[in-house]
Every structure is written in C-alpha cells, then in structure tokens.
mmCIF file of C-alpha atoms in Angstrom:
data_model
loop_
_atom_site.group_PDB
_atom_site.id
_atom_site.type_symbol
_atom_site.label_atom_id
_atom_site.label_comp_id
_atom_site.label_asym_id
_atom_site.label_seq_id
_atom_site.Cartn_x
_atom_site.Cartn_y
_atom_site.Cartn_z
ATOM 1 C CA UNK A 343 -0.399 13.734 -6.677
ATOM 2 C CA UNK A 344 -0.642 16.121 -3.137
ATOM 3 C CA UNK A 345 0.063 19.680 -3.080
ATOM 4 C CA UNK A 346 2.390 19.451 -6.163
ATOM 5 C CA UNK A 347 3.537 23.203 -5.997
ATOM 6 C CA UNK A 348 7.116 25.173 -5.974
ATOM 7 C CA UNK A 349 7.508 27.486 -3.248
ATOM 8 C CA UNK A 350 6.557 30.923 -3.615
ATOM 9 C CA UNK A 351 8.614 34.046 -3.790
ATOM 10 C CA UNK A 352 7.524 34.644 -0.167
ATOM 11 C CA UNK A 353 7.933 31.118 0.756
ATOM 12 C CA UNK A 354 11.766 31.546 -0.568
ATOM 13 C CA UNK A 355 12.460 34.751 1.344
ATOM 14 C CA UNK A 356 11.194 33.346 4.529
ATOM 15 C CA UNK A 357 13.012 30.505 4.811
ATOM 16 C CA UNK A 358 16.494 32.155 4.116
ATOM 17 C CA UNK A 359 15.532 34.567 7.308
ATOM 18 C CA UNK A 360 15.032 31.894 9.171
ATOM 19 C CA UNK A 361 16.564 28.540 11.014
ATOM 20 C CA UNK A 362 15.912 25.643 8.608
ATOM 21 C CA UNK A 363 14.128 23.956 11.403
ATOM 22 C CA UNK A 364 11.744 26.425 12.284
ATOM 23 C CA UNK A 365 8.026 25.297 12.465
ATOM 24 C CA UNK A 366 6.659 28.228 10.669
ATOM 25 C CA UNK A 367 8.860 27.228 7.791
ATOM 26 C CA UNK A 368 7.910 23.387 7.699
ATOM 27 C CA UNK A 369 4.221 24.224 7.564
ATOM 28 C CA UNK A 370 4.339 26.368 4.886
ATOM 29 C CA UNK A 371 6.557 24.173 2.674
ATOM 30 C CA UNK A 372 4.514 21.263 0.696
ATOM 31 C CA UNK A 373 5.038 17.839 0.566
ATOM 32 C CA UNK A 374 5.048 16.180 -2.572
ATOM 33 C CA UNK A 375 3.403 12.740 -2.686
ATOM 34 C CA UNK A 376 2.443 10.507 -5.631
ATOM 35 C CA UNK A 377 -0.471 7.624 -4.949
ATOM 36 C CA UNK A 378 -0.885 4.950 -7.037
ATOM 37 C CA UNK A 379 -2.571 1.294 -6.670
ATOM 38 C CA UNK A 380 -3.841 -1.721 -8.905
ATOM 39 C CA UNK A 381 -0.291 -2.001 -10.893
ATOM 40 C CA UNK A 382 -0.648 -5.835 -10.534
ATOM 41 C CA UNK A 383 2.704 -6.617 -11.773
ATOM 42 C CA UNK A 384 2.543 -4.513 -15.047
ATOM 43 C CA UNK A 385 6.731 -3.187 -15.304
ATOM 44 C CA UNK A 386 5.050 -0.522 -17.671
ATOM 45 C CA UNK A 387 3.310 0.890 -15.107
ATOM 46 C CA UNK A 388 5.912 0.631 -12.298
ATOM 47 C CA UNK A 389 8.554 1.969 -15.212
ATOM 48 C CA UNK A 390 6.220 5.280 -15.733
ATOM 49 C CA UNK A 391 5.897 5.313 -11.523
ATOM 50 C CA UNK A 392 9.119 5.454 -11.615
ATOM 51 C CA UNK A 393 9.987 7.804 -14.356
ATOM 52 C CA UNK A 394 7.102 10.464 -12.601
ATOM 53 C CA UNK A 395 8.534 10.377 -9.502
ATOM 54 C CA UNK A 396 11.614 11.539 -10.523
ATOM 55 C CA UNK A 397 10.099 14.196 -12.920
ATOM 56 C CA UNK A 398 7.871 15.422 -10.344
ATOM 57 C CA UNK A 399 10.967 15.053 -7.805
ATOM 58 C CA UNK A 400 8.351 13.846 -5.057
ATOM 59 C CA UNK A 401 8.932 13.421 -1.456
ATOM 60 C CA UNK A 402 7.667 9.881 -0.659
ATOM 61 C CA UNK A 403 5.646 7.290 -2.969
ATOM 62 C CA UNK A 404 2.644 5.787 -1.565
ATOM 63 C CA UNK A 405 1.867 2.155 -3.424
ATOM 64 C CA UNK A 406 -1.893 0.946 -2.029
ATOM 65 C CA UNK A 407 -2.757 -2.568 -2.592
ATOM 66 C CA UNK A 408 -2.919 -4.862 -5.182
ATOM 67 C CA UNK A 409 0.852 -4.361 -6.449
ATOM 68 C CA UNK A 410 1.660 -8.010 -7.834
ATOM 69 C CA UNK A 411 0.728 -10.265 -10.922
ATOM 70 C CA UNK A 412 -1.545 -12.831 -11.393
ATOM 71 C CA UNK A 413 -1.515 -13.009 -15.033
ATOM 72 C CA UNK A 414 -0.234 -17.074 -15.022
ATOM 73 C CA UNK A 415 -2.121 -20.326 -14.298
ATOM 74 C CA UNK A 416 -4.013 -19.788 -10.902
ATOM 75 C CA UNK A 417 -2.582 -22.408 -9.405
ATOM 76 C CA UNK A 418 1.017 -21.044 -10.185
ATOM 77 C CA UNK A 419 0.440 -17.217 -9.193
ATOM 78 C CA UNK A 420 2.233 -17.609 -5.326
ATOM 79 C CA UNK A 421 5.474 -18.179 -7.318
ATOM 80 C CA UNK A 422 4.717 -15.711 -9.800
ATOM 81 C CA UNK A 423 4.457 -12.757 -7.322
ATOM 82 C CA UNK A 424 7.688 -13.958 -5.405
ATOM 83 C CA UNK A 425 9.315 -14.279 -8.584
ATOM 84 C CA UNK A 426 8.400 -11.245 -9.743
ATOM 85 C CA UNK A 427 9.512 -9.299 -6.603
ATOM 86 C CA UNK A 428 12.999 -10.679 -6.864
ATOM 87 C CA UNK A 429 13.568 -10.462 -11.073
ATOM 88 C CA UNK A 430 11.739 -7.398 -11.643
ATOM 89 C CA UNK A 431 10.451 -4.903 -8.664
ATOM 90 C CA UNK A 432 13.607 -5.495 -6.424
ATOM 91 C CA UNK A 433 16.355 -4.325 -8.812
ATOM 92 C CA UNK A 434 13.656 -1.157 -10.032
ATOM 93 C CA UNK A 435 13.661 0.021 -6.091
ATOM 94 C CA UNK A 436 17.226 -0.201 -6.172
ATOM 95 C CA UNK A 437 17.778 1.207 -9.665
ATOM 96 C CA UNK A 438 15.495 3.891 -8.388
ATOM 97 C CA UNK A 439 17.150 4.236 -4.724
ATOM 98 C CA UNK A 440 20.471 4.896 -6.427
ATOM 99 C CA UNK A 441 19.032 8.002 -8.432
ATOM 100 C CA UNK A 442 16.601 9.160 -5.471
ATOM 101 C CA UNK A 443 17.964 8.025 -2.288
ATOM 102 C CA UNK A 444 15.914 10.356 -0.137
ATOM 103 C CA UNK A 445 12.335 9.041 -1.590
ATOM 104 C CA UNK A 446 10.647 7.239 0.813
ATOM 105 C CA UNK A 447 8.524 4.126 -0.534
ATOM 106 C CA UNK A 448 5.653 2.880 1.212
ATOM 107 C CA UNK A 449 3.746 -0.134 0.313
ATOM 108 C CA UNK A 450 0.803 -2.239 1.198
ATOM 109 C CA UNK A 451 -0.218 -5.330 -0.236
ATOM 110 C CA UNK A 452 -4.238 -5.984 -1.469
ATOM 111 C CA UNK A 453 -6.887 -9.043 -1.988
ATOM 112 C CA UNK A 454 -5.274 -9.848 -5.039
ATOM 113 C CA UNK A 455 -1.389 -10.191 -3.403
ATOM 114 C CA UNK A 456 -1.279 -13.522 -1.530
ATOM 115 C CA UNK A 457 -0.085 -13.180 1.833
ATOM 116 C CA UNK A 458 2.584 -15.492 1.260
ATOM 117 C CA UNK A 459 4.169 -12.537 -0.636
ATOM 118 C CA UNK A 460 4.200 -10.666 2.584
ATOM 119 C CA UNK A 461 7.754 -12.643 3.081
ATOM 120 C CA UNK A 462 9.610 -11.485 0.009
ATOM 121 C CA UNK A 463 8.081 -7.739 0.363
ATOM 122 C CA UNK A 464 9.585 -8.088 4.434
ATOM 123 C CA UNK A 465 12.701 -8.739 3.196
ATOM 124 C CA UNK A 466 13.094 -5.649 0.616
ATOM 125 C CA UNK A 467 12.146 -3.810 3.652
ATOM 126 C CA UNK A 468 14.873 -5.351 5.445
ATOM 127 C CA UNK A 469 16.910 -3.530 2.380
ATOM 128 C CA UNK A 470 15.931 -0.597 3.052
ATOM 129 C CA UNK A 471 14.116 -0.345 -0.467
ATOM 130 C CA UNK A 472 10.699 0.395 1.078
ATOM 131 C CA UNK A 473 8.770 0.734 4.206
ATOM 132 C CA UNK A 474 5.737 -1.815 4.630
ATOM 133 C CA UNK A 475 2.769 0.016 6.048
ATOM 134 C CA UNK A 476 0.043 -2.570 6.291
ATOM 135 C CA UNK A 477 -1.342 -2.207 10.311
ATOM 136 C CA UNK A 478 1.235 0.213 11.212
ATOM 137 C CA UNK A 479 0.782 4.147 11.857
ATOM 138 C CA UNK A 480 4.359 5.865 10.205
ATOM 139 C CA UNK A 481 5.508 9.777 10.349
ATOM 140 C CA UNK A 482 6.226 11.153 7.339
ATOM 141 C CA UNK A 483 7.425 13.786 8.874
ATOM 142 C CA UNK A 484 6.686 16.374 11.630
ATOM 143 C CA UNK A 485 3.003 16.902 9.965
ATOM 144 C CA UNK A 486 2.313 14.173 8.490
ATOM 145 C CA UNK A 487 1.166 10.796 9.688
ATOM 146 C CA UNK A 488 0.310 7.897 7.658
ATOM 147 C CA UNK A 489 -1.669 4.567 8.570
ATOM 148 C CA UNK A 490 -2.434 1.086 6.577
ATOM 149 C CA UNK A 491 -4.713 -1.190 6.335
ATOM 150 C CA UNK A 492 -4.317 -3.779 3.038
ATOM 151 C CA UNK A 493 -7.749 -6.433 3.265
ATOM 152 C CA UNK A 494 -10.946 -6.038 2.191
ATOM 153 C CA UNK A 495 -14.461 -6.865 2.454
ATOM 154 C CA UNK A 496 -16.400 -9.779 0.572
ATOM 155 C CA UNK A 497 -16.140 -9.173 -3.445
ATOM 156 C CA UNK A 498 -17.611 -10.876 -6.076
ATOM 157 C CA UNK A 499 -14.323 -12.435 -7.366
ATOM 158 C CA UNK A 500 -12.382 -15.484 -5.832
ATOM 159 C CA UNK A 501 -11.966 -15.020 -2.199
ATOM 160 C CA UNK A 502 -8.827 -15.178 -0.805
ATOM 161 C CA UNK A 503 -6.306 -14.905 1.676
ATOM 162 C CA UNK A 504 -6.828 -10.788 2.772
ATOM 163 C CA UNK A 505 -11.339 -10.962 2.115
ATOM 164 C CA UNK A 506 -12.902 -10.796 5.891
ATOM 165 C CA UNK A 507 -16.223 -9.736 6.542
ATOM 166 C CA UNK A 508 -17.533 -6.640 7.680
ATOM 167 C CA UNK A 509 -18.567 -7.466 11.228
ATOM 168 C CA UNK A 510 -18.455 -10.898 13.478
ATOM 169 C CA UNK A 511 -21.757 -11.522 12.665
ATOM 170 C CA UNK A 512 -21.708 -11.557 9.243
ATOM 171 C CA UNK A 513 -23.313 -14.171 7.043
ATOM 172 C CA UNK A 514 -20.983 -15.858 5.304
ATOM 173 C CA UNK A 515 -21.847 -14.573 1.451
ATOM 174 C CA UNK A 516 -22.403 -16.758 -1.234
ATOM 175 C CA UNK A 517 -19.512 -17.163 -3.838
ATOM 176 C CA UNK A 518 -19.639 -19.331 -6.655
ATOM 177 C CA UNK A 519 -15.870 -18.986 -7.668
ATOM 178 C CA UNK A 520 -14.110 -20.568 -4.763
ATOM 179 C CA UNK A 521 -12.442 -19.725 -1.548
ATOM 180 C CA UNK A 522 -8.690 -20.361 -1.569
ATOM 181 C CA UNK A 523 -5.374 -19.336 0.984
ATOM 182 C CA UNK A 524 -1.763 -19.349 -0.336
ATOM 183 C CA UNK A 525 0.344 -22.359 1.725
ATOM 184 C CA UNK A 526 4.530 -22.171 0.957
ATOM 185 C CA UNK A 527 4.498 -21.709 -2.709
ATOM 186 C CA UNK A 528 0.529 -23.051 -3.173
ATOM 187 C CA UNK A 529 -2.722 -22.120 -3.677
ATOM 188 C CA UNK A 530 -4.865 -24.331 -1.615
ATOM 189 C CA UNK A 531 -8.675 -24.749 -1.771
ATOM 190 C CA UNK A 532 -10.279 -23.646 1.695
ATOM 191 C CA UNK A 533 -14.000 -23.767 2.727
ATOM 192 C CA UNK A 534 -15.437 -20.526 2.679
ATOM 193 C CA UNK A 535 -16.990 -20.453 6.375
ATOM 194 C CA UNK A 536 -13.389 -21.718 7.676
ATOM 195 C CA UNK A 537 -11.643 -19.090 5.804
ATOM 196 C CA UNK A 538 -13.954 -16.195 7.343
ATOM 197 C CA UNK A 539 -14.419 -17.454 10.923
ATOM 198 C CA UNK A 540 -10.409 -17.897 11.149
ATOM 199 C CA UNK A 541 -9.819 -14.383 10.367
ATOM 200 C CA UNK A 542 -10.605 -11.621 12.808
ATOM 201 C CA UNK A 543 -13.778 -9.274 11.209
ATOM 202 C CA UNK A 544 -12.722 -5.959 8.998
ATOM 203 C CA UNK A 545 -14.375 -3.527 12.051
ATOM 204 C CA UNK A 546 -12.131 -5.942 14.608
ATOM 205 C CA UNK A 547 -8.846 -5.503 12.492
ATOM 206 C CA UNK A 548 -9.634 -1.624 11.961
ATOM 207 C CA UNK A 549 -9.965 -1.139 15.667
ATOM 208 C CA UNK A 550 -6.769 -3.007 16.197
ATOM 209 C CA UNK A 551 -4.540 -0.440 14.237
ATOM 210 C CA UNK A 552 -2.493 2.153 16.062
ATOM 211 C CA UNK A 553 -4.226 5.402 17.000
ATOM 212 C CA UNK A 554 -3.076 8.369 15.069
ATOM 213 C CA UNK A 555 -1.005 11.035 17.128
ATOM 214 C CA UNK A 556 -2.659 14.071 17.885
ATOM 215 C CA UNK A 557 -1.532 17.294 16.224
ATOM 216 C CA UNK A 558 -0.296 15.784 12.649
ATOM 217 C CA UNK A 559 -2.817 15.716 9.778
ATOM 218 C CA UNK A 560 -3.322 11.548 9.031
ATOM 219 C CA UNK A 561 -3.605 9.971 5.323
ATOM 220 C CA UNK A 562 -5.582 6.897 5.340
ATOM 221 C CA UNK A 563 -3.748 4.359 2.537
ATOM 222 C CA UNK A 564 -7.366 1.326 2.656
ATOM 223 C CA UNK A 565 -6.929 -0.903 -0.079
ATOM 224 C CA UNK A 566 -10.891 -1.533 -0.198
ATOM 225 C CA UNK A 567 -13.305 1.315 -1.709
ATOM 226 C CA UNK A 568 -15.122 3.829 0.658
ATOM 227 C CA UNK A 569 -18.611 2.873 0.683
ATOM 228 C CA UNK A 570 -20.639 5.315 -0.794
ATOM 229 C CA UNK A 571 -18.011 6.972 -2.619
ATOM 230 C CA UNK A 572 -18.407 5.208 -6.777
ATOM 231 C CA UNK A 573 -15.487 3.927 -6.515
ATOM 232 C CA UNK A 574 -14.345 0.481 -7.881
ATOM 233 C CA UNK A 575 -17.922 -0.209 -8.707
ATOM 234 C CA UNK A 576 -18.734 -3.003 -11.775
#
C-alpha cells in the first residue's frame, strides 16, 4: 500500500479555498495504491484483493506478474488460465467495477502466465475491466506515471514463453527441466537455444519501452526481482 493517509485538517481547509483543479491542491492530496503479485489463480487471494481495496477505498490497483493458475496437468495449464479468466477473474472485475467504478486496474502478466493468455486478458481490457500495462508507459494522473515490463531473466524452473536472457550475448544457461512456448491452447516442447535467440534480449526489450515524461514521479511495475535487492531468492 502507497501513502495510505486521510487528508489533514489543513489539507481539508485548503482545498475548500481553492479551485478543485488547482495544482497546489493535487500535490498535496495522496494517492492510494495497493500492489500485489504472485496470486497465481488463488480466488482467495483475489477475493481478499478485492475485499481490501474497497476497505482501504484505493485509487487504482496495481496486479504485477504472475496472476494465473497452473495448478493442473502441465500439459493442460494454457486452457486452465483462459478458463479461469472467463469463469472466475472476469465476473470478480465486474462484480468489483459495479461497487468501485472509479478504481483503475492495471495488470501485467509474468513467466508463469503463458502468453497465449495475453488474448483473453486483451479482451477484458477491451471491457473496460482493466488496463494492460505490459511495454506501455500510462498516467495515473497528473503526477503519476506508470511503466511495465512482465518477462524475466533465466530461472531455475521450466523456461517458458516470457524467460529471455540478460544481454545478446548471453550463454544460453543450462536447464534440466525443459524449455516449452504455449501454441493455440498447447504447451509445446521448444529447444532451449531456439527459444532464446527468437526473443529479443531483456536489456533490448527494456530499452524498447516508452520513455517516462518529464516532470511526473514514475513507478516501475518489473515482474523479475531487482538484483541485489533479497528478493525472490531460494
């Protein structure tokens, strides 16, 4: 949670002496936003999202990576996250939308989402349900900018359709546990040196994004860890 604080006394006198769009106002008032990643299709967890949001009565939801199940057979885990967007997460935006229409819903998809579940997440955007941030810069409002960026670097797990490496010139790492790309509604066994060398590098892709503007403060939503940071770490 970001500056989760009522205005002041003085913040509250302020504002009624002046215009409601005055700049001096919007800087002093906070924005309330609520992070969260790793749900990987657990409806407890997007319930209790859900259910805080509207508690805290935040401002927009930011949802980083790794948001879909893979709890079936491997093989059968394409369908599962498509299915689940439709049965479950679909009618939970909505359900939400109707109670907090002015909540603004960002999302961006991580390793363990197949990009063949970038289809069904378009079209909830096309709904209006939520706003897909992965390689896009978006305002959240005259302050604030956000940007998104959704793959990852090599991990020690299967590696799939959003793992690139680091730099061009990478060595392709060693991984014992398969390389793999979703295809329609399959999971399809890939060679690992084909899967890398198809895919632009992470420091490629991260130069590609949109610059941020100048003169709004810019939150970074990167599904992978910070190196040097502790985090994730097995």
């Amino acid at each position: 949670m970001v500056s989760w604080k009522q205005p002041s006394q003085t913040e509250s006198k302020i504002a009624g002496n002046h215009p409601p769009n005055d700049g001096r106002i919007l800087e002093m008032l906070p924005m309330r936003i609520l992070f969260t990643s790793d749900l990987h299709g657990r409806r407890n967890l997007y319930d209790e999202l859900f259910t805080l949001a509207a508690d805290r009565d935040v401002q927009v939801i930011l949802l980083g990576g790794d948001l879909l199940p893979h709890h079936g057979p491997f093989q059968e885990t394409v369908v599962e996250q498509e299915e689940f967007v439709r049965s479950y997460l679909q009618p939970a935006l909505q359900n939400f939308r109707n109670r907090r229409s002015q909540v603004r819903i960002y999302t961006l998809l991580g390793n363990n989402d197949w990009s063949e579940s970038d289809k069904v997440m378009a079209k909830i955007e096309e709904q209006g349900l939520v706003e897909v941030l992965d390689g896009k810069r978006l305002d959240l409002d005259e302050r604030f900018q956000v940007i998104g960026y959704g793959n990852v670097n090599p991990t020690p797990f299967r590696i799939k359709d959003r793992e690139r490496l680091d730099y061009p010139g990478d060595e392709v790492p060693a991984n014992m546990r398969g390389c793999y790309r979703s295809q329609g509604h399959k999971v399809v066994a890939v060679v690992p040196e084909t899967h890398y060398r198809g895919h632009l590098s992470m420091v490629e892709e991260l130069e590609g994004l949109p610059l941020p503007v100048a003169g709004r403060k810019l939150i970074s939503v990167i599904h992978s860890p910070p190196w040097g940071t502790g985090l994730d770490v097995m």
